mmCIF file of C-alpha atoms and ligand atoms in Angstrom:
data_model
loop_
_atom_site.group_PDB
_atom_site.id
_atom_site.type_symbol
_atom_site.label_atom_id
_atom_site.label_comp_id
_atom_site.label_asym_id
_atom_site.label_seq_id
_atom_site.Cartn_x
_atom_site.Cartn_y
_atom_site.Cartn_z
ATOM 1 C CA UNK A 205 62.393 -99.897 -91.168
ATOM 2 C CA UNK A 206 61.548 -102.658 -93.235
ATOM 3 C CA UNK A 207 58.044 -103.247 -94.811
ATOM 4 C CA UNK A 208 56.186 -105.913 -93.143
ATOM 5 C CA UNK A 209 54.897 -108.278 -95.452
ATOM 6 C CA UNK A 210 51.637 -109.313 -93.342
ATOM 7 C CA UNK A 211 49.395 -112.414 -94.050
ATOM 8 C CA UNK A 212 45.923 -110.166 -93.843
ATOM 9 C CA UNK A 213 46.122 -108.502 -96.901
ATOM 10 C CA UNK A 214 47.244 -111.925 -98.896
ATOM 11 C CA UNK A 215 44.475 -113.421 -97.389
ATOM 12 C CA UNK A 216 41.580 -111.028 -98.213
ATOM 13 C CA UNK A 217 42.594 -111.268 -101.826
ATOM 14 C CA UNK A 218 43.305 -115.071 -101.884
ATOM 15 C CA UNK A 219 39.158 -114.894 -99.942
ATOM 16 C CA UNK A 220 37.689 -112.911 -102.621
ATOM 17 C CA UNK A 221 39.099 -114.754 -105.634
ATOM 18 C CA UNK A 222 37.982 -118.180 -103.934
ATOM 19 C CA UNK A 223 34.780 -116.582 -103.077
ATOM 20 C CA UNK A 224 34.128 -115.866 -106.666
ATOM 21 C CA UNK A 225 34.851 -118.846 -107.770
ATOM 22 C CA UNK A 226 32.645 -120.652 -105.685
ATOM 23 C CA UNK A 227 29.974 -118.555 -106.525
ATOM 24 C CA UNK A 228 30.633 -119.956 -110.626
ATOM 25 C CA UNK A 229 30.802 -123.111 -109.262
ATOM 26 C CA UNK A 230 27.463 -122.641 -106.957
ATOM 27 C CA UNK A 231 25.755 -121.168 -110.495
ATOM 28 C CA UNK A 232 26.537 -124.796 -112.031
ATOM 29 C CA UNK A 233 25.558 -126.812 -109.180
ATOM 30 C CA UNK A 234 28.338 -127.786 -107.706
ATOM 31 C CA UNK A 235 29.583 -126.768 -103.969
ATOM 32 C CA UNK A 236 33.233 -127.578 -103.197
ATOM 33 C CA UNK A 237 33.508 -129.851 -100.870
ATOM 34 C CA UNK A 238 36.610 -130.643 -98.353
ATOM 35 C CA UNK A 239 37.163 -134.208 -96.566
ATOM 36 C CA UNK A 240 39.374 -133.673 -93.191
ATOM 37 C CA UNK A 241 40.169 -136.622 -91.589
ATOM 38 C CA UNK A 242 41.503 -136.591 -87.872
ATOM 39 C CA UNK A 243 42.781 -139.422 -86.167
ATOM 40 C CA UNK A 244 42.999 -138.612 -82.374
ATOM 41 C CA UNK A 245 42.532 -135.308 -80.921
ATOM 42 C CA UNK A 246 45.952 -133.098 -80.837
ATOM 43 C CA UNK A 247 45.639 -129.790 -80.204
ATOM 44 C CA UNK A 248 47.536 -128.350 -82.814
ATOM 45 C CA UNK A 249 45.275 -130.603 -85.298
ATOM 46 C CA UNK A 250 42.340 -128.935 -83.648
ATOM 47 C CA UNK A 251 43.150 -125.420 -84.048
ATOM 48 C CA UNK A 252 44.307 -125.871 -87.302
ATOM 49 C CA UNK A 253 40.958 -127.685 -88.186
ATOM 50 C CA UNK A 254 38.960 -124.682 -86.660
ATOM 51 C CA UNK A 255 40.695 -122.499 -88.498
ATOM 52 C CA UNK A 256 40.409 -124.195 -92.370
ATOM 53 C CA UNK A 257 36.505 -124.969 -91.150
ATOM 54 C CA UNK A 258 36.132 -121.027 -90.777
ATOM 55 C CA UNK A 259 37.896 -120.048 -93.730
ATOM 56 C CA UNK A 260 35.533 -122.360 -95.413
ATOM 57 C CA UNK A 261 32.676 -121.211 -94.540
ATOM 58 C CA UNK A 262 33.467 -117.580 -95.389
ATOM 59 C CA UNK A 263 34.033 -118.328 -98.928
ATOM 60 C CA UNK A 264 31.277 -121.413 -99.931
ATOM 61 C CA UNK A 265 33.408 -124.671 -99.245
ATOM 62 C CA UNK A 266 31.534 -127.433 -97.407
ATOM 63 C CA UNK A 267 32.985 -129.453 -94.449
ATOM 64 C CA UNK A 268 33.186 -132.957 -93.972
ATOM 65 C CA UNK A 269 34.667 -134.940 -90.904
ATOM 66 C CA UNK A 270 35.927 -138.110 -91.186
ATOM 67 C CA UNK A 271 37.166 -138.559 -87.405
ATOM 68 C CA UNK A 272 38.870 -141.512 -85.501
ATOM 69 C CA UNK A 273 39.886 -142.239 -82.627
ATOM 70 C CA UNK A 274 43.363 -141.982 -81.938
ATOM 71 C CA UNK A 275 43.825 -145.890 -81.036
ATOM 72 C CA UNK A 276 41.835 -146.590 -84.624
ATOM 73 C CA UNK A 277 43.604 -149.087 -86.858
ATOM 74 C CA UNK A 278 45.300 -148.302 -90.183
ATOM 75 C CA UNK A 279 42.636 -150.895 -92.019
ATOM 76 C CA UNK A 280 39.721 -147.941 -90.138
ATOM 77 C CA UNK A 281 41.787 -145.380 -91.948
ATOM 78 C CA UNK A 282 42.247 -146.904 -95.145
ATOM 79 C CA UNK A 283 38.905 -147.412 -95.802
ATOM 80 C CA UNK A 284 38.091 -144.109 -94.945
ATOM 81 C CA UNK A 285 40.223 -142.804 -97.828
ATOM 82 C CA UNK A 286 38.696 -145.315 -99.989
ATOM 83 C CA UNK A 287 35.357 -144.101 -99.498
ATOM 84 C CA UNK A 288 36.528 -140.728 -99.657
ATOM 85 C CA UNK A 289 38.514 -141.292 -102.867
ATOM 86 C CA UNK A 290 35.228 -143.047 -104.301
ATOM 87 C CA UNK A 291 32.919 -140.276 -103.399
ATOM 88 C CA UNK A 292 32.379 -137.770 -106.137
ATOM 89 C CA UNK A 293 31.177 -134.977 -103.944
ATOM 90 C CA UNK A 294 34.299 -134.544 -102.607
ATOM 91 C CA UNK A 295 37.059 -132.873 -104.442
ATOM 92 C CA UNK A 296 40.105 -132.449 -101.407
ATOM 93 C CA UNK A 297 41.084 -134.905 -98.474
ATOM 94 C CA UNK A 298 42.688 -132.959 -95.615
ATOM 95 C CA UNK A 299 44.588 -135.924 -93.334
ATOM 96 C CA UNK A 300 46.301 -134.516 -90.163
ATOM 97 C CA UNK A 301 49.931 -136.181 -90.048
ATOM 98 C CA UNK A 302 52.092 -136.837 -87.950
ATOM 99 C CA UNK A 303 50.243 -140.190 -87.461
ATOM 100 C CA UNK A 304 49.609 -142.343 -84.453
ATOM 101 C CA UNK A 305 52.397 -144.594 -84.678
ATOM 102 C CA UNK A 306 50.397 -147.706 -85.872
ATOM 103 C CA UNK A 307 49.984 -146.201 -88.676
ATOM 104 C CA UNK A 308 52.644 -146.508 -91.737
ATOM 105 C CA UNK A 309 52.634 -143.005 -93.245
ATOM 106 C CA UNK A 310 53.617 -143.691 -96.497
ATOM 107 C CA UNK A 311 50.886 -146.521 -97.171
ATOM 108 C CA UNK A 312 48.651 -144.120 -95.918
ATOM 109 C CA UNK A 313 49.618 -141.329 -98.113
ATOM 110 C CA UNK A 314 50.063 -143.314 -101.098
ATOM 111 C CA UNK A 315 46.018 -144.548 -100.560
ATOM 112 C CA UNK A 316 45.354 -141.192 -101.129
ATOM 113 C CA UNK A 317 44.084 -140.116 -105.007
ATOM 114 C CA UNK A 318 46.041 -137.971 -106.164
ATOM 115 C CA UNK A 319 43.578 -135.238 -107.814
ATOM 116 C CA UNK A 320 42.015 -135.146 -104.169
ATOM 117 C CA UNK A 321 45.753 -134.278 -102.323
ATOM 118 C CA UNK A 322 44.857 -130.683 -101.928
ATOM 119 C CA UNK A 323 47.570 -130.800 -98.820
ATOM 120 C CA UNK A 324 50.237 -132.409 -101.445
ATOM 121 C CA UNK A 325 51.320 -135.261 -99.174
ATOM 122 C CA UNK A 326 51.250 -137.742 -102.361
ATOM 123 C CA UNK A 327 54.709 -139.015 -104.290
ATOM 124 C CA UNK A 328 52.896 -137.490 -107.330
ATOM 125 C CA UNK A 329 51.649 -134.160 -105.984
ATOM 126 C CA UNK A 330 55.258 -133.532 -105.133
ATOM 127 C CA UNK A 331 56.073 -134.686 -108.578
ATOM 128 C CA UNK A 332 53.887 -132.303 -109.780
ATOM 129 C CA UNK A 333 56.243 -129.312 -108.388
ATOM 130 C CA UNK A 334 59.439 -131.085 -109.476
ATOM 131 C CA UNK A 335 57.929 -131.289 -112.752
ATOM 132 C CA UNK A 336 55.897 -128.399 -113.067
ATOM 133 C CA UNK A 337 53.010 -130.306 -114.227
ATOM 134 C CA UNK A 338 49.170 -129.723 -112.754
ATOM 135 C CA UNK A 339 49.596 -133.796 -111.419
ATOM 136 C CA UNK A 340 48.050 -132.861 -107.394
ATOM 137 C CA UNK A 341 49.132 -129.799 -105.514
ATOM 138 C CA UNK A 342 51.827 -128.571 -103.993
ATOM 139 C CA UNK A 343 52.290 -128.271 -100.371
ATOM 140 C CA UNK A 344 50.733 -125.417 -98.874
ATOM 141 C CA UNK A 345 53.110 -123.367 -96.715
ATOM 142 C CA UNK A 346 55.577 -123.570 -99.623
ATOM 143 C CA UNK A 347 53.434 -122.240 -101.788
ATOM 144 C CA UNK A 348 51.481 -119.273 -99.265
ATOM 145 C CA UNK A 349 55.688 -118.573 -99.227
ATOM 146 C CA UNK A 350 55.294 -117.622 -103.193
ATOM 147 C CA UNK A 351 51.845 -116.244 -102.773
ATOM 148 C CA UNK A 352 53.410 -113.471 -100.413
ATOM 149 C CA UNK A 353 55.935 -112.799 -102.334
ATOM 150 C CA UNK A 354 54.134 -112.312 -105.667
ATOM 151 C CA UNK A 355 51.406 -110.564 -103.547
ATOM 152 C CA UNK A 356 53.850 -107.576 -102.576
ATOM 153 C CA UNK A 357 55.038 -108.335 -106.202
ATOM 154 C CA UNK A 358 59.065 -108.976 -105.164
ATOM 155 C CA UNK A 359 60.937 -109.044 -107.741
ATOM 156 C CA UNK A 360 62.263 -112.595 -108.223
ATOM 157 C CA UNK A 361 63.510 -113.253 -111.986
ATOM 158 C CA UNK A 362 67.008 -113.563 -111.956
ATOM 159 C CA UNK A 363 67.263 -112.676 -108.321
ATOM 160 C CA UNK A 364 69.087 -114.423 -105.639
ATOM 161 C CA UNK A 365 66.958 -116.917 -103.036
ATOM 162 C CA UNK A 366 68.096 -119.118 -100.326
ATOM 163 C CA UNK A 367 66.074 -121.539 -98.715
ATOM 164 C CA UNK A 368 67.226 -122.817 -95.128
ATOM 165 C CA UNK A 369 65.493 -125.787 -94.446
ATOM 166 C CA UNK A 370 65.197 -128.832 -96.855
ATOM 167 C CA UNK A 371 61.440 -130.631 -95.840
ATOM 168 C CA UNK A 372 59.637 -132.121 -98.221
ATOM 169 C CA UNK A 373 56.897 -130.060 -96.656
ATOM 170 C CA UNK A 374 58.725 -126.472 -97.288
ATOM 171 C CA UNK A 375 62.014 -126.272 -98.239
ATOM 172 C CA UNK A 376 62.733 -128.326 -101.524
ATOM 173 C CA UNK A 377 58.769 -127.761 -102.799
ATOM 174 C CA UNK A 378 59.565 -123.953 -101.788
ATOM 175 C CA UNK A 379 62.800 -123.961 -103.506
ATOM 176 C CA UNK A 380 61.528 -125.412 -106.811
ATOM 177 C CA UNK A 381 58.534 -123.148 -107.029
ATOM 178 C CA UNK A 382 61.331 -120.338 -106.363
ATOM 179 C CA UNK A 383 63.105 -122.006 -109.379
ATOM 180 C CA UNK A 384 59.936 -121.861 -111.191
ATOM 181 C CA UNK A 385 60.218 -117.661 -110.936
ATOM 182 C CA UNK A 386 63.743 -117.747 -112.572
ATOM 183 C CA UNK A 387 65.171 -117.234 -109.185
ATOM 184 C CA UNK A 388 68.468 -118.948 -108.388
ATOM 185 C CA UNK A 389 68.057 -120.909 -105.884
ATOM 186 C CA UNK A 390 70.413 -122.252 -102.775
ATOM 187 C CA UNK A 391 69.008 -124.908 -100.692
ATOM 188 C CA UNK A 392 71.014 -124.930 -97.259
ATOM 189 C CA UNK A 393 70.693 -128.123 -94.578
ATOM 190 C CA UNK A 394 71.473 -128.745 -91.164
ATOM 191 C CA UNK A 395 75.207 -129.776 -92.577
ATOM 192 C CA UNK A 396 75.927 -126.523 -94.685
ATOM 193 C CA UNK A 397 78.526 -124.499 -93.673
ATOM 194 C CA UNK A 398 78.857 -120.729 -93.507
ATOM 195 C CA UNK A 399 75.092 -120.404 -93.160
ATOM 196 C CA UNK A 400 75.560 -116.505 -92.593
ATOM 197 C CA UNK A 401 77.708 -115.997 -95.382
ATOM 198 C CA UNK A 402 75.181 -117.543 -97.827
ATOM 199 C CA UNK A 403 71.984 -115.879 -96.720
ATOM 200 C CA UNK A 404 73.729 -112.376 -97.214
ATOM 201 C CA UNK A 405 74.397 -113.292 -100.487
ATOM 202 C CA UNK A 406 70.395 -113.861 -101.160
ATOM 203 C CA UNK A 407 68.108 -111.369 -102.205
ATOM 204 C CA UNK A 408 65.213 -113.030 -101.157
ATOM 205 C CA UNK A 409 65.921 -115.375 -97.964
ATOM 206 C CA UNK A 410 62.864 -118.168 -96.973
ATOM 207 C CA UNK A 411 63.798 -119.842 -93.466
ATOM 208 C CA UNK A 412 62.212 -123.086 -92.641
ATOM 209 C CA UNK A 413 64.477 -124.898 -90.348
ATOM 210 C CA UNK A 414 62.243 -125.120 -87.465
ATOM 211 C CA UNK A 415 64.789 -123.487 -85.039
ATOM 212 C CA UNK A 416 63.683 -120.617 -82.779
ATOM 213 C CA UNK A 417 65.637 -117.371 -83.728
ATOM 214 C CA UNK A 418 68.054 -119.037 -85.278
ATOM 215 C CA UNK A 419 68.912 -116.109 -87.851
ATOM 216 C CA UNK A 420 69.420 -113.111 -86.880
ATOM 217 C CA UNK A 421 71.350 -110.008 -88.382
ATOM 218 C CA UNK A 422 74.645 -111.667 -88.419
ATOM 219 C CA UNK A 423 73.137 -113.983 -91.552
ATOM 220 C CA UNK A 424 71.147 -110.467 -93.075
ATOM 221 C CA UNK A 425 71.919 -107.389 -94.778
ATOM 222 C CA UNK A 426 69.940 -104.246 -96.003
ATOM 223 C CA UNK A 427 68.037 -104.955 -99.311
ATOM 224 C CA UNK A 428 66.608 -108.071 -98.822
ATOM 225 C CA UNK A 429 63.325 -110.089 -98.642
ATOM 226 C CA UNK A 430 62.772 -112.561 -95.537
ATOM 227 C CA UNK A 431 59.870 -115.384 -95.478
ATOM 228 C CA UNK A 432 60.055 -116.585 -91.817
ATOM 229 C CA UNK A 433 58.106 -119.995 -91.757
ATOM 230 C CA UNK A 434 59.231 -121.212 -88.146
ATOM 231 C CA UNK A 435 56.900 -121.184 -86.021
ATOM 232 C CA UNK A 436 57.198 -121.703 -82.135
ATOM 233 C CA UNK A 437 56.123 -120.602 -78.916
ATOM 234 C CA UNK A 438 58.515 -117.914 -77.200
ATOM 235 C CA UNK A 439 59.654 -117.870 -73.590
ATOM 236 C CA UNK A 440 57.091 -115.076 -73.291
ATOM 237 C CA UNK A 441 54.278 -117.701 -74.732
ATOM 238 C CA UNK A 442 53.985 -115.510 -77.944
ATOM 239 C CA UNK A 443 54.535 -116.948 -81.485
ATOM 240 C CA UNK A 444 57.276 -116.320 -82.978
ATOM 241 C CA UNK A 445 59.920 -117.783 -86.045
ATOM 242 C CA UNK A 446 62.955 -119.026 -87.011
ATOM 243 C CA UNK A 447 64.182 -115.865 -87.847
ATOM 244 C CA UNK A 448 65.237 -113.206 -84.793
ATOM 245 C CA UNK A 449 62.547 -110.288 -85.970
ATOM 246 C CA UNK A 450 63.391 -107.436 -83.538
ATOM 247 C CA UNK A 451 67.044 -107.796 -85.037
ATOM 248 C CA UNK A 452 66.251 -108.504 -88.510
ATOM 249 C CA UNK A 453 63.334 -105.946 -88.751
ATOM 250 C CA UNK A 454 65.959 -102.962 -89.371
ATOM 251 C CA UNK A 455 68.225 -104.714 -91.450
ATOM 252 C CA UNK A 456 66.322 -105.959 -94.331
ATOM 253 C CA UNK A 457 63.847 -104.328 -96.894
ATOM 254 C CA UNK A 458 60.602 -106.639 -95.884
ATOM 255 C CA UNK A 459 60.212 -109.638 -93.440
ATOM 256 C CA UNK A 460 57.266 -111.312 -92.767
ATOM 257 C CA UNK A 461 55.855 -111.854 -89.527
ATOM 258 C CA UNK A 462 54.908 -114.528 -87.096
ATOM 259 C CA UNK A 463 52.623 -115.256 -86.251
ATOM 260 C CA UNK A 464 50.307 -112.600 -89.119
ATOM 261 C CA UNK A 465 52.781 -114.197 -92.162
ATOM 262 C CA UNK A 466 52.918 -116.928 -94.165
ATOM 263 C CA UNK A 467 50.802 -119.500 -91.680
ATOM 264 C CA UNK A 468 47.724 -117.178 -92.040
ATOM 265 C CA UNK A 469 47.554 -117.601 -96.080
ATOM 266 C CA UNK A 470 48.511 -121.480 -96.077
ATOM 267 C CA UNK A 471 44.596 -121.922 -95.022
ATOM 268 C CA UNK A 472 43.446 -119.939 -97.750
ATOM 269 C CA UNK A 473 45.554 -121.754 -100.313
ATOM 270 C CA UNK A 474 44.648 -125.000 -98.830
ATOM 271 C CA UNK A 475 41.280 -123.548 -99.652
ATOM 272 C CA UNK A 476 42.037 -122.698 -103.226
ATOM 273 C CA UNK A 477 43.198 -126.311 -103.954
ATOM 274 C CA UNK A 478 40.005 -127.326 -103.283
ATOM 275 C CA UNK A 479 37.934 -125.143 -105.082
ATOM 276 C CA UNK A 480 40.692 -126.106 -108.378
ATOM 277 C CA UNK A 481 39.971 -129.469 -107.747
ATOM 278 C CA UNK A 482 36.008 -128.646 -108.072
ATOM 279 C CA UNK A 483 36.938 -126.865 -111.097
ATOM 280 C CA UNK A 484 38.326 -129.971 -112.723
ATOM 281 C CA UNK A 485 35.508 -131.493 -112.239
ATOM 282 C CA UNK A 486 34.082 -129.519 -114.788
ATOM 283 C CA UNK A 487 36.924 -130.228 -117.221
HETATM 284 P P1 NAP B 57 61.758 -129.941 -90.609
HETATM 285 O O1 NAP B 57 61.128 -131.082 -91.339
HETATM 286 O O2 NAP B 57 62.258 -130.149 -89.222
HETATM 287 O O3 NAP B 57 62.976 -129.438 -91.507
HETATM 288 C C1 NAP B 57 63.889 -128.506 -91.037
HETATM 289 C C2 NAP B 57 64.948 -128.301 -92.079
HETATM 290 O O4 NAP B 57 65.838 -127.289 -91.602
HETATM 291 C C3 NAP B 57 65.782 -129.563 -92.348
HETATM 292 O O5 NAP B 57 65.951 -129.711 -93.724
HETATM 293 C C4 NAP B 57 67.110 -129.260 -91.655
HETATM 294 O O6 NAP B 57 68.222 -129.830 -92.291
HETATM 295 C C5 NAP B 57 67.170 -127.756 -91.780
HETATM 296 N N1 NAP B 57 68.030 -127.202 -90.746
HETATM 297 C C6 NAP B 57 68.012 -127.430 -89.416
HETATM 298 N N2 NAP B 57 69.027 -126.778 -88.804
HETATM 299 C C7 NAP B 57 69.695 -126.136 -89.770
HETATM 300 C C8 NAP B 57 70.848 -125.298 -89.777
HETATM 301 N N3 NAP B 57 71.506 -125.030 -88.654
HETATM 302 N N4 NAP B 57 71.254 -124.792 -90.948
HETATM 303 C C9 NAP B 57 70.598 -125.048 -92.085
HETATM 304 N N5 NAP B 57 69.498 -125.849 -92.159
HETATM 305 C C10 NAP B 57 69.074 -126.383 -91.007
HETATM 306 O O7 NAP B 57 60.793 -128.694 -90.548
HETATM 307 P P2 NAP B 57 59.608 -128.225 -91.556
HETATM 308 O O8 NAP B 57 58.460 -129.168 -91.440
HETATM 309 O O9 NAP B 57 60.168 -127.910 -92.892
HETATM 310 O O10 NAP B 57 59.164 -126.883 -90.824
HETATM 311 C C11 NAP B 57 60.057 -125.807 -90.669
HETATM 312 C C12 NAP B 57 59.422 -124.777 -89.755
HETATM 313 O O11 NAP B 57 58.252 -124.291 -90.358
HETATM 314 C C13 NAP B 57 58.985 -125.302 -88.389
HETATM 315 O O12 NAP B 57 59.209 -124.285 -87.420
HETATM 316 C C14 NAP B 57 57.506 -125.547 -88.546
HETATM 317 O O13 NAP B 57 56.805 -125.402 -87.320
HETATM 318 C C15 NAP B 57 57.145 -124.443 -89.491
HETATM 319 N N6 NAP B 57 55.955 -124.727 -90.315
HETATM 320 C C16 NAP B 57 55.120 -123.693 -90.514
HETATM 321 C C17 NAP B 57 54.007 -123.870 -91.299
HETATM 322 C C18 NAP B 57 53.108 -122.690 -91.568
HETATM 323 O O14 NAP B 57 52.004 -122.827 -92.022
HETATM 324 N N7 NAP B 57 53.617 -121.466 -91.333
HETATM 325 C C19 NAP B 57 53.717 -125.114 -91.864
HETATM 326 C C20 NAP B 57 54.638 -126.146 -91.692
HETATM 327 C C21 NAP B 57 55.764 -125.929 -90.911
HETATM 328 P P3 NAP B 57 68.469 -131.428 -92.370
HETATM 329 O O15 NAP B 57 67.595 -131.897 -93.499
HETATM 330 O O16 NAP B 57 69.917 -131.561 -92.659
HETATM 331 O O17 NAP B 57 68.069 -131.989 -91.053
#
């Protein structure tokens, strides 16, 4: 039986420590403030809004919503980041992407200052994790990957880790901040071959490839630590991950799960960026 590596307890400690910190903020006038813009109304963008609003609100970040409609032109949403960019009460932008397609996504994310990219969609918040340098933030879900991991306090240093998947969203940012332990790290695409092979070799395994139950015991062994990013609906209409977890569950020595793993704490780091970039201001 393998420990489960849930979300909640992440969370609650991720909640605290950002409470606290807003408090010291609160003490010095300042109340950290997050911009989420929304162009259209996709459901996914919704839920995911109602959740980082709530998780907000528990621990002293204000809410602001910048929101378009989804036919709105990329000039609208330009000079919405512009204003937002100018505006010194707010310290993050939240954008939902995938864009409408009238918009160009990269002009759009490149509009976007960097010291506000709490979501680390910028060129130089991802240069920032190449580079290990405090230039933006990294992406969130790669980094709620690291927060589990050194939550349950996995061993890492000079340990094995494979990452399957290769985003610029999870996989590479995840891989480098993986690097950053002293792991060494594997990064496996859609092209690699022997995918099974490889993962057994890993002692820690991260899977974000987007594929439902696409690993299952054949690619694990006993010993090892699984982060399961996927997430999909089942055939059943529950959540589940890339990763098969009825099989995998008795293999390996901890798995997260899905839903109740890593997409629970990406809200809460999301969170933490922006009380960081309140901090700053202070600097
Ligand atoms: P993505 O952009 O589609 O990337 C998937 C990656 O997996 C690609 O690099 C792809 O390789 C690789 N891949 C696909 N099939 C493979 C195979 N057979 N063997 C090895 N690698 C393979 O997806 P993403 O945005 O990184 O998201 C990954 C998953 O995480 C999705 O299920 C998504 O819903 C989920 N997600 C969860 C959260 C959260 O908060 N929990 C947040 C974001 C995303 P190529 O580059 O060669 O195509």
């Amino acid at each position: 039986m393998a420990t489960i590596l849930k979300g909640a307890p992440v969370v609650a400690a991720m909640n605290e420590a950002n409470a606290a910190r807003c408090a010291a903020l609160a003490a010095k006038g300042i109340t950290p403030t997050l911009a989420v813009v929304r162009v259209g109304e996709r459901e996914d963008d919704l839920s995911y809004e109602r959740g980082v609003m709530t998780r907000c609100g528990k621990v002293g970040v204000a809410v602001r919503q910048f929101l378009l409609p989804a036919d709105a032109t990329q000039d609208a949403l330009l000079e919405v980041i512009e204003k937002i960019n100018a505006d010194k009460s707010i310290h993050g932008c939240l954008l939902f992407r995938p864009l409408p397609r009238q918009f160009d996504d990269r002009t759009i994310r490149a509009a976007l200052a960097p010291e506000k990219d709490i979501d680390g969609i910028t060129d130089g918040s991802l240069a920032g994790v190449f580079t290990n340098t405090a230039l933006g933030y990294p992406p969130c879900t790669a980094q709620a990957c690291l927060e589990i991991l050194k939550y349950y306090t996995i061993p890492l240093s000079g340990k094995r880790a494979v990452v399957v998947g290769r985003s610029l969203v999870v996989g590479k940012p995840a891989a480098m901040m993986l690097d950053r332990e002293n792991a060494t790290v594997t990064i496996c695409n859609s092209r690699t071959q022997n995918l099974p092979a490889l993962c057994k070799e890993a002692d820690v395994v991260v899977v974000a490839m987007g594929k439902r139950g696409f690993i299952g015991a054949d690619c694990l062994r006993e010993g090892q630590t699984v982060v399961d990013v996927g997430i999909h609906v089942g055939d059943d209409g529950k959540l589940c991950g890339d990763v098969r977890f009825a099989e995998a569950e008795p293999v390996v020595e901890a798995i997260t799960p899905v839903p109740g793993g890593v997409g629970t704490v990406t809200t809460s780091v999301l969170v933490g960026h922006v009380v960081e970039a309140a901090e700053k201001t202070l600097l």
